[in-house]
């Protein structure tokens, strides 16, 4: 709006309609640069028609004219919209460039982003100026009540200990505190002033103020914009740094038509907003560069810098307080805790890529060997039988001895009739002895899927991992595990990762890494703790001061890159 007004002197026209209402609201929006306030003109309502003359059901249209240079490439309007469509798979975007070419990114899910809750500031993340403003505007008659009602993570015990650590009377009115007292309170917040030699213990802030994209939707967003053969996504459990909750999400897409001799494409996001400039100075890029990608199938000379290969890496940081390197908000500032969290996500995602490449290589060799044996042996047996005048022998045992392998084949398909995803896992024993295995499979439990028609039974190993202990397979035998996944949309779940426990390798499956399960359980525990907000503490009524109604935080939710609210 501001750039449009500065370059052309024209306002921005907005038209918006809610389903069920007969007319659309229209308004021309401008900006009063002196007062830093929005201006409204020509406000009213009108009937909104589609191009075919029918009434539009709902939607929002923004029309702005500006003077700008249109360019193509990595830092173009097209790239910005492409990246926006990846992390907003619920949105449908159509872009017509100056040459008249139409670019369309369709909606791939009807699921809207999770609604976020407002959050009060946490003492560990507050600045001196903000604390001064809050104290001066407070109407509380006691400092302890002010701390409990205006900050997250401050219990009755903690409020008293903060007052003692800061050397301020509990009955002090926040509005009457001087500059030295406010600074002392801030030092108590930050652990510089202690109680009995230890910082005052505070609860972590709630994490329901975050709006992650979620693994399955990242996968769908990447799939609709980039052609590939393999996609891996991961959403880490929420964490807290400097009193601010945050969550890291990553995605890796490999193969397809991407160039193998160029650096991988890096897609950086903060609160769903694309970051297109200063890639080298960004925290998210540094997290990618900190991983030795050579062990995961990508080229990286000296194990430094951005890796090369037919891949794209997505990194998204969701946080209530995104720290940028400058006011331009083009790159994220360094933070050791966030970098380490992003690095852990990269390592886990890289292991998935390595297993995929190894499994694919083994399967290709086995398939070639199997086809060769099935072509040559029957022909030899037929000719030999003709020469000797004997019947053609049964070759099943011979093929089994020559193959000497256990093979797993998996299919994950969408059933149009039942509107469910059908999964089938078949295990073949092409060895000369019996084999016993426990097979494990991933499934989208976190996304709300329900497992149906699982006649083989099994048990839950961890969130999103199911296991089946199979009876011993005799030579030449096979076992089939089949089930359906409900509560999913078409395209939500297209590939199932298979693991095994057993002595003999299974081609088409990966040996279960118990550390992988431990990490899933650790993330599950961290997520539960984040949802619960830590242990509850007893609320102690203070004499002579009723608590009154709790003060509701302003509907800030998740702060956007431009200072607004989601």
Tab-separated table of C-alpha atoms in Angstrom, residues 140 144-146 148-149 540-551:
chain	number	residue	atom	x	y	z
A	140	UNK	CA	-2.560	-3.121	39.463
A	144	UNK	CA	3.094	-9.523	42.447
A	145	UNK	CA	-0.349	-9.295	40.843
A	146	UNK	CA	1.140	-7.325	37.944
A	148	UNK	CA	1.194	-12.914	37.494
A	149	UNK	CA	-1.481	-11.290	35.364
A	540	UNK	CA	-1.614	-18.564	46.512
A	541	UNK	CA	-4.075	-15.797	47.306
A	542	UNK	CA	-2.309	-12.689	48.536
A	543	UNK	CA	-3.775	-10.904	51.567
A	544	UNK	CA	-5.722	-7.757	50.941
A	545	UNK	CA	-5.548	-7.989	47.149
A	546	UNK	CA	-8.196	-9.814	45.104
A	547	UNK	CA	-6.917	-11.198	41.860
A	548	UNK	CA	-9.961	-10.039	39.941
A	549	UNK	CA	-10.568	-11.070	36.366
A	550	UNK	CA	-7.546	-12.449	34.490
A	551	UNK	CA	-6.190	-10.002	31.963
